[in-house]
PDB file of C-alpha atoms in Angstrom:
ATOM      1  CA  MET A   1       0.000   0.000   0.000  1.00 47.00           C
ATOM      2  CA  SER A   2       1.447   3.371  -0.986  1.00 45.00           C
ATOM      3  CA  ALA A   3       2.134   6.199   1.443  1.00 43.00           C
ATOM      4  CA  VAL A   4      -0.688   8.284  -0.075  1.00 41.00           C
ATOM      5  CA  ARG A   5      -3.202   5.492   0.520  1.00 45.00           C
ATOM      6  CA  LEU A   6      -1.988   5.078   4.096  1.00 43.00           C
ATOM      7  CA  LEU A   7      -2.575   8.774   4.719  1.00 43.00           C
ATOM      8  CA  TRP A   8      -6.149   8.537   3.411  1.00 45.00           C
ATOM      9  CA  VAL A   9      -7.149   5.624   5.682  1.00 43.00           C
ATOM     10  CA  PRO A  10      -7.691   7.738   8.870  1.00 44.00           C
ATOM     11  CA  VAL A  11      -9.550  10.384   6.870  1.00 41.00           C
ATOM     12  CA  LEU A  12     -11.912   7.819   5.352  1.00 43.00           C
ATOM     13  CA  LEU A  13     -12.505   6.213   8.767  1.00 44.00           C
ATOM     14  CA  CYS A  14     -13.328   9.602  10.247  1.00 43.00           C
ATOM     15  CA  LEU A  15     -15.733  10.442   7.411  1.00 42.00           C
ATOM     16  CA  THR A  16     -17.540   7.092   7.541  1.00 43.00           C
ATOM     17  CA  HIS A  17     -17.973   7.284  11.321  1.00 42.00           C
ATOM     18  CA  ALA A  18     -18.552  11.026  11.692  1.00 38.00           C
ATOM     19  CA  TRP A  19     -22.152  10.433  12.710  1.00 36.00           C
ATOM     20  CA  LEU A  20     -20.927   8.788  15.917  1.00 41.00           C
ATOM     21  CA  CYS A  21     -19.115  11.943  17.067  1.00 43.00           C
ATOM     22  CA  HIS A  22     -20.723  14.240  19.636  1.00 47.00           C
ATOM     23  CA  GLY A  23     -19.688  17.588  21.096  1.00 55.00           C
ATOM     24  CA  ALA A  24     -17.659  17.229  24.248  1.00 69.00           C
ATOM     25  CA  CYS A  25     -19.148  18.481  27.515  1.00 81.00           C
ATOM     26  CA  VAL A  26     -16.818  20.205  29.966  1.00 81.00           C
ATOM     27  CA  GLU A  27     -17.944  21.426  33.384  1.00 82.00           C
ATOM     28  CA  VAL A  28     -16.562  24.939  33.836  1.00 80.00           C
ATOM     29  CA  ASP A  29     -17.109  27.034  36.960  1.00 80.00           C
ATOM     30  CA  SER A  30     -19.109  30.223  36.581  1.00 85.00           C
ATOM     31  CA  ASP A  31     -17.633  33.691  36.975  1.00 85.00           C
ATOM     32  CA  THR A  32     -18.479  35.194  40.353  1.00 88.00           C
ATOM     33  CA  GLU A  33     -18.119  38.959  39.879  1.00 91.00           C
ATOM     34  CA  ALA A  34     -20.732  41.010  38.041  1.00 92.00           C
ATOM     35  CA  VAL A  35     -20.767  44.732  37.250  1.00 92.00           C
ATOM     36  CA  ALA A  36     -23.831  46.772  38.206  1.00 92.00           C
ATOM     37  CA  GLY A  37     -25.840  47.956  35.203  1.00 92.00           C
ATOM     38  CA  GLU A  38     -24.414  45.318  32.868  1.00 94.00           C
ATOM     39  CA  GLY A  39     -25.431  41.786  31.922  1.00 94.00           C
ATOM     40  CA  PHE A  40     -23.966  38.700  33.545  1.00 94.00           C
ATOM     41  CA  LYS A  41     -23.991  34.982  32.729  1.00 94.00           C
ATOM     42  CA  LEU A  42     -24.557  32.589  35.617  1.00 95.00           C
ATOM     43  CA  GLY A  43     -22.855  29.457  34.325  1.00 94.00           C
ATOM     44  CA  CYS A  44     -24.110  26.016  35.286  1.00 94.00           C
ATOM     45  CA  ILE A  45     -23.025  22.897  33.378  1.00 94.00           C
ATOM     46  CA  SER A  46     -23.776  19.309  34.380  1.00 93.00           C
ATOM     47  CA  CYS A  47     -22.422  16.705  31.949  1.00 91.00           C
ATOM     48  CA  LYS A  48     -23.996  13.280  31.531  1.00 86.00           C
ATOM     49  CA  MET A  49     -21.793  10.401  32.649  1.00 80.00           C
ATOM     50  CA  ARG A  50     -23.162   8.269  29.783  1.00 79.00           C
ATOM     51  CA  GLY A  51     -23.099  10.455  26.689  1.00 77.00           C
ATOM     52  CA  GLU A  52     -24.665   7.807  24.426  1.00 83.00           C
ATOM     53  CA  VAL A  53     -27.782   7.347  26.603  1.00 90.00           C
ATOM     54  CA  PRO A  54     -30.867   9.450  25.709  1.00 93.00           C
ATOM     55  CA  ALA A  55     -31.942  11.741  28.520  1.00 94.00           C
ATOM     56  CA  SER A  56     -34.084  14.698  29.485  1.00 95.00           C
ATOM     57  CA  ALA A  57     -33.423  17.239  32.193  1.00 96.00           C
ATOM     58  CA  THR A  58     -35.027  20.150  33.998  1.00 96.00           C
ATOM     59  CA  VAL A  59     -33.062  23.001  35.549  1.00 97.00           C
ATOM     60  CA  ASP A  60     -34.150  25.066  38.542  1.00 97.00           C
ATOM     61  CA  TRP A  61     -32.414  28.136  39.910  1.00 97.00           C
ATOM     62  CA  TRP A  62     -32.659  29.306  43.510  1.00 97.00           C
ATOM     63  CA  PHE A  63     -31.407  32.540  45.080  1.00 97.00           C
ATOM     64  CA  LYS A  64     -30.549  33.648  48.603  1.00 96.00           C
ATOM     65  CA  ALA A  65     -29.722  37.334  49.027  1.00 94.00           C
ATOM     66  CA  LYS A  66     -27.010  38.311  51.501  1.00 88.00           C
ATOM     67  CA  ASP A  67     -29.607  39.443  54.075  1.00 88.00           C
ATOM     68  CA  GLU A  68     -31.874  36.369  53.686  1.00 93.00           C
ATOM     69  CA  SER A  69     -31.768  33.045  55.516  1.00 92.00           C
ATOM     70  CA  GLU A  70     -33.551  30.821  52.956  1.00 95.00           C
ATOM     71  CA  PHE A  71     -33.364  30.187  49.217  1.00 96.00           C
ATOM     72  CA  THR A  72     -36.135  31.414  46.915  1.00 97.00           C
ATOM     73  CA  HIS A  73     -37.075  29.603  43.693  1.00 97.00           C
ATOM     74  CA  ILE A  74     -36.448  32.178  40.936  1.00 97.00           C
ATOM     75  CA  TYR A  75     -36.304  30.299  37.616  1.00 97.00           C
ATOM     76  CA  SER A  76     -37.322  26.999  36.058  1.00 97.00           C
ATOM     77  CA  TYR A  77     -36.517  25.442  32.669  1.00 97.00           C
ATOM     78  CA  GLY A  78     -37.900  22.213  31.244  1.00 95.00           C
ATOM     79  CA  GLU A  79     -39.274  20.823  27.984  1.00 93.00           C
ATOM     80  CA  MET A  80     -37.711  23.800  26.172  1.00 93.00           C
ATOM     81  CA  SER A  81     -39.814  26.308  28.140  1.00 94.00           C
ATOM     82  CA  SER A  82     -38.692  28.715  30.854  1.00 95.00           C
ATOM     83  CA  TYR A  83     -40.458  30.481  33.710  1.00 96.00           C
ATOM     84  CA  ILE A  84     -39.357  33.388  35.928  1.00 97.00           C
ATOM     85  CA  LEU A  85     -40.783  32.743  39.393  1.00 96.00           C
ATOM     86  CA  ASP A  86     -39.589  35.763  41.382  1.00 95.00           C
ATOM     87  CA  ASP A  87     -40.750  39.352  40.845  1.00 95.00           C
ATOM     88  CA  ARG A  88     -37.261  40.691  41.609  1.00 94.00           C
ATOM     89  CA  PHE A  89     -36.052  39.093  38.374  1.00 96.00           C
ATOM     90  CA  ASP A  90     -39.117  39.796  36.244  1.00 95.00           C
ATOM     91  CA  GLN A  91     -37.991  40.353  32.617  1.00 94.00           C
ATOM     92  CA  ARG A  92     -34.342  40.253  33.759  1.00 95.00           C
ATOM     93  CA  LEU A  93     -33.559  36.540  33.385  1.00 97.00           C
ATOM     94  CA  ALA A  94     -32.995  34.780  30.058  1.00 96.00           C
ATOM     95  CA  TRP A  95     -32.106  31.181  29.247  1.00 96.00           C
ATOM     96  CA  ASN A  96     -28.474  30.865  28.108  1.00 96.00           C
ATOM     97  CA  GLY A  97     -28.083  27.088  28.167  1.00 95.00           C
ATOM     98  CA  SER A  98     -28.674  24.138  25.818  1.00 93.00           C
ATOM     99  CA  LYS A  99     -30.943  25.011  22.906  1.00 92.00           C
ATOM    100  CA  LYS A 100     -33.570  22.969  21.034  1.00 92.00           C
ATOM    101  CA  THR A 101     -33.158  19.816  23.110  1.00 93.00           C
ATOM    102  CA  ASP A 102     -34.649  18.176  26.198  1.00 93.00           C
ATOM    103  CA  ASP A 103     -31.224  16.663  26.896  1.00 92.00           C
ATOM    104  CA  VAL A 104     -29.996  19.739  28.764  1.00 94.00           C
ATOM    105  CA  GLN A 105     -26.375  19.777  29.901  1.00 93.00           C
ATOM    106  CA  ASP A 106     -25.797  23.538  29.990  1.00 95.00           C
ATOM    107  CA  GLY A 107     -28.253  25.169  32.379  1.00 95.00           C
ATOM    108  CA  SER A 108     -26.788  28.672  32.330  1.00 96.00           C
ATOM    109  CA  ILE A 109     -28.961  31.763  32.624  1.00 96.00           C
ATOM    110  CA  TYR A 110     -28.269  35.430  31.871  1.00 96.00           C
ATOM    111  CA  ILE A 111     -29.105  38.322  34.211  1.00 96.00           C
ATOM    112  CA  LEU A 112     -29.993  41.549  32.411  1.00 95.00           C
ATOM    113  CA  ASN A 113     -29.182  44.890  34.060  1.00 94.00           C
ATOM    114  CA  VAL A 114     -27.479  43.558  37.194  1.00 95.00           C
ATOM    115  CA  THR A 115     -28.193  45.451  40.436  1.00 94.00           C
ATOM    116  CA  PHE A 116     -26.439  45.404  43.801  1.00 95.00           C
ATOM    117  CA  ASN A 117     -29.461  43.520  45.162  1.00 95.00           C
ATOM    118  CA  ASP A 118     -28.440  40.556  42.979  1.00 96.00           C
ATOM    119  CA  THR A 119     -25.479  39.902  45.303  1.00 95.00           C
ATOM    120  CA  GLY A 120     -25.895  36.571  47.055  1.00 96.00           C
ATOM    121  CA  ILE A 121     -25.810  32.809  46.627  1.00 96.00           C
ATOM    122  CA  TYR A 122     -27.310  31.118  43.568  1.00 97.00           C
ATOM    123  CA  ARG A 123     -28.089  27.411  43.455  1.00 97.00           C
ATOM    124  CA  CYS A 124     -28.510  25.588  40.158  1.00 97.00           C
ATOM    125  CA  PHE A 125     -30.284  22.213  40.384  1.00 97.00           C
ATOM    126  CA  PHE A 126     -30.316  19.618  37.559  1.00 96.00           C
ATOM    127  CA  ASP A 127     -32.920  16.863  37.630  1.00 96.00           C
ATOM    128  CA  ARG A 128     -32.045  14.355  34.887  1.00 95.00           C
ATOM    129  CA  MET A 129     -33.786  11.204  33.644  1.00 95.00           C
ATOM    130  CA  LEU A 130     -31.704   8.664  31.709  1.00 94.00           C
ATOM    131  CA  TYR A 131     -33.633   6.378  29.325  1.00 95.00           C
ATOM    132  CA  PHE A 132     -32.069   2.912  29.112  1.00 93.00           C
ATOM    133  CA  PRO A 133     -33.605   0.175  26.904  1.00 93.00           C
ATOM    134  CA  TYR A 134     -35.486  -1.556  29.768  1.00 94.00           C
ATOM    135  CA  TYR A 135     -35.558   0.993  32.574  1.00 94.00           C
ATOM    136  CA  GLN A 136     -35.113   4.621  33.524  1.00 94.00           C
ATOM    137  CA  SER A 137     -32.667   6.114  35.983  1.00 93.00           C
ATOM    138  CA  ARG A 138     -32.920   9.470  37.731  1.00 93.00           C
ATOM    139  CA  SER A 139     -29.927  11.541  38.796  1.00 92.00           C
ATOM    140  CA  ASN A 140     -29.432  15.098  39.965  1.00 93.00           C
ATOM    141  CA  ALA A 141     -26.663  17.622  40.479  1.00 94.00           C
ATOM    142  CA  THR A 142     -26.363  20.912  42.337  1.00 95.00           C
ATOM    143  CA  LYS A 143     -24.013  23.821  41.608  1.00 95.00           C
ATOM    144  CA  ILE A 144     -23.462  26.744  43.991  1.00 95.00           C
ATOM    145  CA  ILE A 145     -22.389  30.204  42.789  1.00 95.00           C
ATOM    146  CA  ILE A 146     -21.556  33.033  45.193  1.00 95.00           C
ATOM    147  CA  LEU A 147     -22.069  36.237  43.227  1.00 94.00           C
ATOM    148  CA  THR A 148     -20.575  39.625  44.113  1.00 92.00           C
ATOM    149  CA  VAL A 149     -21.770  42.786  42.363  1.00 93.00           C
ATOM    150  CA  VAL A 150     -19.288  45.658  42.001  1.00 92.00           C
ATOM    151  CA  GLY A 151     -19.560  49.184  40.642  1.00 87.00           C
ATOM    152  CA  HIS A 152     -16.691  48.858  38.150  1.00 84.00           C
ATOM    153  CA  ALA A 153     -14.946  45.909  36.552  1.00 76.00           C
ATOM    154  CA  THR A 154     -11.759  44.848  38.301  1.00 69.00           C
ATOM    155  CA  ARG A 155      -8.937  42.863  36.763  1.00 62.00           C
ATOM    156  CA  GLY A 156      -7.693  39.833  38.628  1.00 60.00           C
ATOM    157  CA  MET A 157      -4.010  39.031  39.069  1.00 61.00           C
ATOM    158  CA  ALA A 158      -4.330  36.033  36.736  1.00 63.00           C
ATOM    159  CA  SER A 159      -5.592  38.287  33.936  1.00 66.00           C
ATOM    160  CA  ILE A 160      -2.725  40.744  34.408  1.00 71.00           C
ATOM    161  CA  LEU A 161      -0.099  37.975  34.492  1.00 74.00           C
ATOM    162  CA  SER A 162      -1.495  36.297  31.381  1.00 76.00           C
ATOM    163  CA  GLU A 163      -1.368  39.606  29.475  1.00 77.00           C
ATOM    164  CA  VAL A 164       2.239  40.235  30.582  1.00 80.00           C
ATOM    165  CA  MET A 165       3.238  36.701  29.540  1.00 83.00           C
ATOM    166  CA  MET A 166       1.561  37.206  26.164  1.00 85.00           C
ATOM    167  CA  TYR A 167       3.633  40.334  25.466  1.00 85.00           C
ATOM    168  CA  VAL A 168       6.833  38.636  26.691  1.00 86.00           C
ATOM    169  CA  SER A 169       6.225  35.656  24.393  1.00 87.00           C
ATOM    170  CA  ILE A 170       5.513  37.957  21.413  1.00 90.00           C
ATOM    171  CA  ILE A 171       8.745  39.904  21.971  1.00 90.00           C
ATOM    172  CA  GLY A 172      10.690  36.670  22.480  1.00 88.00           C
ATOM    173  CA  LEU A 173       9.352  35.195  19.237  1.00 88.00           C
ATOM    174  CA  GLN A 174      10.212  38.359  17.308  1.00 90.00           C
ATOM    175  CA  LEU A 175      13.793  38.320  18.643  1.00 90.00           C
ATOM    176  CA  TRP A 176      14.135  34.635  17.753  1.00 90.00           C
ATOM    177  CA  LEU A 177      12.833  35.354  14.241  1.00 90.00           C
ATOM    178  CA  LEU A 178      15.343  38.203  13.854  1.00 90.00           C
ATOM    179  CA  VAL A 179      18.236  35.948  14.926  1.00 91.00           C
ATOM    180  CA  GLU A 180      17.087  33.258  12.481  1.00 89.00           C
ATOM    181  CA  MET A 181      16.893  35.792   9.639  1.00 90.00           C
ATOM    182  CA  VAL A 182      20.434  37.076  10.336  1.00 90.00           C
ATOM    183  CA  TYR A 183      21.748  33.494  10.534  1.00 90.00           C
ATOM    184  CA  CYS A 184      20.076  32.511   7.264  1.00 90.00           C
ATOM    185  CA  TYR A 185      21.315  35.692   5.533  1.00 88.00           C
ATOM    186  CA  ARG A 186      24.904  34.940   6.581  1.00 88.00           C
ATOM    187  CA  LYS A 187      24.631  31.324   5.398  1.00 86.00           C
ATOM    188  CA  ILE A 188      23.246  32.412   2.031  1.00 90.00           C
ATOM    189  CA  ALA A 189      25.913  35.144   1.646  1.00 85.00           C
ATOM    190  CA  ALA A 190      28.698  32.667   2.503  1.00 84.00           C
ATOM    191  CA  ALA A 191      27.322  30.131   0.024  1.00 84.00           C
ATOM    192  CA  GLY A 192      27.148  32.823  -2.662  1.00 82.00           C
ATOM    193  CA  GLU A 193      30.730  33.899  -2.067  1.00 82.00           C
ATOM    194  CA  GLU A 194      31.903  30.296  -2.223  1.00 80.00           C
ATOM    195  CA  ALA A 195      30.048  29.765  -5.491  1.00 79.00           C
ATOM    196  CA  LEU A 196      31.696  32.879  -6.946  1.00 79.00           C
ATOM    197  CA  ARG A 197      35.162  31.644  -5.934  1.00 80.00           C
ATOM    198  CA  GLU A 198      34.514  28.258  -7.497  1.00 80.00           C
ATOM    199  CA  SER A 199      33.318  29.858 -10.730  1.00 79.00           C
ATOM    200  CA  GLU A 200      36.485  31.995 -10.895  1.00 70.00           C
TER     201      GLU A 200
END
């Protein structure tokens, strides 16, 4: 078998089995600092342990303000429909999770026009039903987000360090490229001089 045919084998396998591929689900923690007057995404992701098993899920959000002792049910999503259940969030919450499917794995919501009263603890609750060939299995997951609302955006130390490292790497790469160009120019010039001597 030729080298070209060997290179095509993985491509053909990928194309013939592409229908088996699914998007990967990664559970990422939500941001915890919102700016007053702006929008903010409350992230909540709960991945299925068995990606190949059909499932359906409902997502419920609860909120406890900093001066409250109990959680209040503020939002519910299920069967591709959502409901705002607390007047404090009326017309300020929007679904930002999985779209056009009952198999919800991203249960994120978006707060419009954040206020200082939105500071507190948010609880995201997944209630999932897995449909196996001969039985059903229920599972659930809870995510807790402690949200702080500030007047102006602040930059964390990690953000500052990553920006500094980015500029350092850019400068380093440019210097390396300059050294490589000088080296190559000298090699080419030396080869040209040697060719001229040989021709003479």
